[in-house]
Tab-separated table of C-alpha atoms in Angstrom:
chain	number	residue	atom	x	y	z
A	1	MET	CA	97.025	125.327	244.944
A	2	TYR	CA	95.169	122.370	246.392
A	3	ARG	CA	91.789	120.653	246.246
A	4	ARG	CA	89.722	120.333	249.404
A	5	LYS	CA	87.466	117.286	249.660
A	6	LEU	CA	84.207	117.540	251.564
A	7	LYS	CA	83.304	114.642	253.824
A	8	HIS	CA	80.198	113.840	255.820
A	9	SER	CA	80.526	114.205	259.574
A	10	ARG	CA	78.349	114.136	262.679
A	11	VAL	CA	78.507	117.903	263.054
A	12	LYS	CA	78.126	119.013	259.443
A	13	ASN	CA	75.462	118.211	256.876
A	14	LEU	CA	76.335	118.236	253.194
A	15	PHE	CA	73.885	119.203	250.468
A	16	LYS	CA	73.769	117.984	246.866
A	17	PHE	CA	72.626	120.273	244.062
A	18	ALA	CA	71.937	118.634	240.689
A	19	SER	CA	73.006	121.145	238.046
A	20	GLN	CA	71.885	120.832	234.462
A	21	LYS	CA	74.073	123.819	233.588
A	22	ASN	CA	77.178	122.023	234.867
A	23	ASN	CA	75.944	118.557	233.871
A	24	ALA	CA	77.104	117.493	237.342
A	25	THR	CA	76.127	117.430	241.001
A	26	CYS	CA	77.608	120.050	243.329
A	27	LEU	CA	78.380	119.092	246.925
A	28	VAL	CA	78.077	122.071	249.299
A	29	GLU	CA	78.447	122.587	253.036
A	30	SER	CA	75.363	124.550	254.064
A	31	ALA	CA	71.735	125.215	253.256
A	32	LEU	CA	72.693	128.792	252.377
A	33	GLU	CA	75.259	127.599	249.819
A	34	TYR	CA	72.623	125.228	248.449
A	35	ASP	CA	70.166	128.093	247.987
A	36	ALA	CA	72.883	130.135	246.248
A	37	CYS	CA	73.160	127.389	243.625
A	38	PHE	CA	69.647	128.157	242.353
A	39	HIS	CA	70.709	131.708	241.504
A	40	PHE	CA	73.827	130.480	239.699
A	41	GLU	CA	71.927	127.796	237.807
A	42	TYR	CA	69.413	130.226	236.326
A	43	SER	CA	71.536	133.335	235.871
A	44	PRO	CA	71.840	134.052	232.129
A	45	ASN	CA	75.268	135.630	232.750
A	46	ILE	CA	76.862	132.582	234.392
A	47	LYS	CA	78.180	129.887	232.071
A	48	SER	CA	79.053	127.424	234.849
A	49	PHE	CA	79.900	127.334	238.528
A	50	GLU	CA	82.167	125.208	240.665
A	51	ALA	CA	81.772	124.397	244.352
A	52	GLN	CA	84.959	124.034	246.388
A	53	PRO	CA	87.356	125.041	243.579
A	54	LEU	CA	91.129	124.808	243.842
A	55	GLY	CA	92.249	126.457	247.056
A	56	PHE	CA	95.171	128.741	247.812
A	57	HIS	CA	96.895	130.305	250.820
A	58	TYR	CA	96.558	133.710	252.457
A	59	VAL	CA	98.544	135.467	255.174
A	60	TYR	CA	96.942	136.712	258.380
A	61	GLU	CA	98.956	138.141	261.282
A	62	ASP	CA	102.192	136.892	259.730
A	63	ARG	CA	100.922	133.312	259.461
A	64	LYS	CA	100.019	131.364	256.337
A	65	PHE	CA	96.603	129.673	256.159
A	66	PRO	CA	94.930	127.442	253.552
A	67	TYR	CA	91.688	128.689	252.036
A	68	THR	CA	89.120	127.287	249.640
A	69	PRO	CA	86.409	129.642	248.296
A	70	ASP	CA	82.893	128.301	248.420
A	71	PHE	CA	82.370	128.835	244.684
A	72	LEU	CA	84.124	129.829	241.499
A	73	LEU	CA	81.776	131.381	238.937
A	74	HIS	CA	82.589	131.284	235.217
A	75	TYR	CA	80.827	134.020	233.236
A	76	ASN	CA	79.781	134.010	229.597
A	77	ASP	CA	82.174	136.866	228.848
A	78	GLY	CA	85.135	134.782	230.058
A	79	GLY	CA	85.412	136.425	233.476
A	80	GLN	CA	85.651	134.583	236.769
A	81	LYS	CA	84.755	135.394	240.361
A	82	TYR	CA	85.299	133.658	243.708
A	83	LEU	CA	82.450	133.672	246.217
A	84	GLU	CA	82.486	133.174	249.949
A	85	ILE	CA	79.050	132.479	251.423
A	86	LYS	CA	78.569	133.791	254.957
A	87	THR	CA	75.641	134.724	257.158
A	88	ALA	CA	75.399	138.439	257.819
A	89	LYS	CA	75.896	137.732	261.532
A	90	GLU	CA	79.119	135.839	260.907
A	91	LEU	CA	80.413	138.477	258.508
A	92	SER	CA	79.861	141.157	261.148
A	93	LYS	CA	82.602	139.660	263.334
A	94	LEU	CA	85.817	141.678	263.258
A	95	GLU	CA	88.233	138.778	262.806
A	96	VAL	CA	86.116	137.271	260.020
A	97	ARG	CA	86.173	140.589	258.146
A	98	GLN	CA	89.916	141.008	258.685
A	99	ARG	CA	90.651	137.511	257.447
A	100	PHE	CA	88.357	138.049	254.474
A	101	GLU	CA	90.318	141.138	253.410
A	102	MET	CA	93.505	139.058	253.349
A	103	LYS	CA	91.740	136.326	251.378
A	104	LYS	CA	90.624	138.966	248.866
A	105	LEU	CA	94.205	140.160	248.501
A	106	ALA	CA	95.453	136.622	247.869
A	107	ALA	CA	92.691	136.043	245.306
A	108	VAL	CA	93.494	139.264	243.428
A	109	GLN	CA	97.116	138.155	243.222
A	110	ARG	CA	95.780	135.155	241.297
A	111	GLY	CA	93.778	137.399	238.990
A	112	VAL	CA	90.314	136.627	240.352
A	113	GLU	CA	88.085	138.853	242.482
A	114	LEU	CA	86.685	137.401	245.720
A	115	ILE	CA	83.372	138.709	247.070
A	116	ALA	CA	81.265	137.810	250.112
A	117	VAL	CA	77.572	137.008	249.690
A	118	THR	CA	75.096	136.704	252.557
A	119	GLU	CA	71.530	135.543	252.993
A	120	ASN	CA	70.482	139.111	252.227
A	121	GLN	CA	71.437	138.531	248.582
A	122	ILE	CA	70.529	134.833	248.397
A	123	ARG	CA	67.259	134.432	250.271
A	124	VAL	CA	65.322	137.008	248.303
A	125	PHE	CA	61.669	136.233	247.700
A	126	PRO	CA	59.715	135.437	245.657
A	127	ILE	CA	62.585	134.822	243.224
A	128	LEU	CA	64.209	132.038	245.266
A	129	ASP	CA	60.921	130.145	245.555
A	130	ASN	CA	60.371	130.605	241.812
A	131	LEU	CA	63.823	129.247	240.986
A	132	LYS	CA	63.252	126.242	243.224
A	133	LEU	CA	59.967	125.599	241.438
A	134	LEU	CA	61.673	125.752	238.043
A	135	HIS	CA	64.331	123.347	239.247
A	136	ARG	CA	61.702	120.701	239.878
A	137	TYR	CA	61.063	120.663	236.112
A	138	SER	CA	64.685	120.790	234.981
A	139	GLY	CA	64.905	117.215	233.751
A	140	PHE	CA	66.757	116.303	230.588
A	141	GLN	CA	63.742	115.252	228.513
A	142	SER	CA	63.404	116.696	225.004
A	143	LEU	CA	60.639	119.078	224.006
A	144	SER	CA	57.290	117.607	223.082
A	145	ASP	CA	54.785	118.858	220.515
A	146	LEU	CA	52.934	120.550	223.383
A	147	HIS	CA	56.048	122.513	224.404
A	148	THR	CA	56.516	123.654	220.825
A	149	ARG	CA	52.870	124.651	220.548
A	150	VAL	CA	53.100	126.776	223.694
A	151	ILE	CA	56.191	128.578	222.375
A	152	ASP	CA	54.425	129.290	219.083
A	153	LEU	CA	51.321	130.620	220.842
A	154	VAL	CA	53.330	133.016	222.985
A	155	ARG	CA	55.438	134.125	220.023
A	156	ARG	CA	52.376	134.888	217.880
A	157	THR	CA	50.628	136.902	220.587
A	158	GLY	CA	53.709	138.724	221.855
A	159	ASN	CA	52.696	138.559	225.523
A	160	LEU	CA	50.426	135.950	227.032
A	161	LYS	CA	49.288	135.185	230.566
A	162	VAL	CA	49.450	131.624	231.851
A	163	SER	CA	45.678	131.798	232.437
A	164	GLN	CA	45.183	132.580	228.744
A	165	LEU	CA	47.282	129.554	227.827
A	166	VAL	CA	44.992	127.426	229.979
A	167	GLU	CA	42.007	128.684	227.958
A	168	PHE	CA	43.712	128.226	224.563
A	169	LEU	CA	44.972	124.730	225.342
A	170	MET	CA	41.865	123.614	227.303
A	171	MET	CA	44.090	121.957	229.882
A	172	SER	CA	44.258	122.124	233.662
A	173	ALA	CA	46.186	124.929	235.325
A	174	GLY	CA	48.609	122.443	236.872
A	175	GLU	CA	49.431	120.842	233.524
A	176	VAL	CA	50.032	124.200	231.853
A	177	LEU	CA	52.160	125.498	234.716
A	178	SER	CA	54.385	122.420	234.500
A	179	VAL	CA	54.885	122.987	230.747
A	180	VAL	CA	55.620	126.677	231.335
A	181	ALA	CA	58.082	125.903	234.136
A	182	ARG	CA	59.989	123.513	231.891
A	183	LEU	CA	60.219	126.107	229.104
A	184	LEU	CA	61.342	128.779	231.567
A	185	CYS	CA	64.103	126.417	232.717
A	186	LEU	CA	65.300	126.067	229.150
A	187	GLY	CA	65.159	129.786	228.420
A	188	ARG	CA	62.535	129.258	225.708
A	189	LEU	CA	59.980	131.376	227.581
A	190	PHE	CA	60.489	134.345	229.886
A	191	THR	CA	58.595	135.931	232.767
A	192	ASN	CA	59.313	138.242	235.682
A	193	LEU	CA	60.416	135.946	238.509
A	194	THR	CA	61.582	138.701	240.835
A	195	GLU	CA	58.326	140.491	241.633
A	196	SER	CA	55.705	137.764	242.040
A	197	SER	CA	55.343	134.014	242.338
A	198	LEU	CA	54.830	131.993	239.179
A	199	SER	CA	51.065	131.689	238.796
A	200	LEU	CA	48.161	131.931	236.372
A	201	ASN	CA	48.646	135.707	236.355
A	202	SER	CA	52.277	135.522	235.203
A	203	MET	CA	52.904	137.226	231.852
A	204	LEU	CA	54.982	135.221	229.378
A	205	TRP	CA	57.057	136.272	226.389
A	206	VAL	CA	59.748	135.000	224.046
A	207	THR	CA	62.781	136.735	222.600
A	208	ASN	CA	63.868	136.937	218.978
A	209	ASP	CA	67.232	135.290	219.699
């Protein structure tokens, strides 16, 4: 097992993702890996995630090669999973697929499944744009009286559109959307982020947890 260290170079750009879930900044090698971080950050099933985890070796054509997965995901149920982020075009190459099968075998021998994820799973819209919007409001500030009031309003009504919140609070749409985005980040409010962009028409709800 070994730890690979990423370094800036003239031919490769590195990306930094500030994770509130990890309470740390992740350094990743591509824009696609960076976009994947938004899904990990806001997945309710993922407890934490690690970029460039401890690496291991795999055998390909009777030779031993070092390998570091792009991510190691830690799930709330205690499970773990390695991820390799590839473009669909790259993954279509025969040697890449053959090497990946050997990497999977080496990972399983260590008790962790390795899966490949492409832009087809990562760059899904509008959810990716919604997650990026939420991330803009993911600061560490505590809840204000206004945040608490919004939660109470939604809880009392059961389901409430953002536009209705604007009317109840007599505030601008932009101000209300920023409050809603912050509460969505914290898991205090919920909406459907997969089917439409966050807007005045978004329906909000809370859970009883």
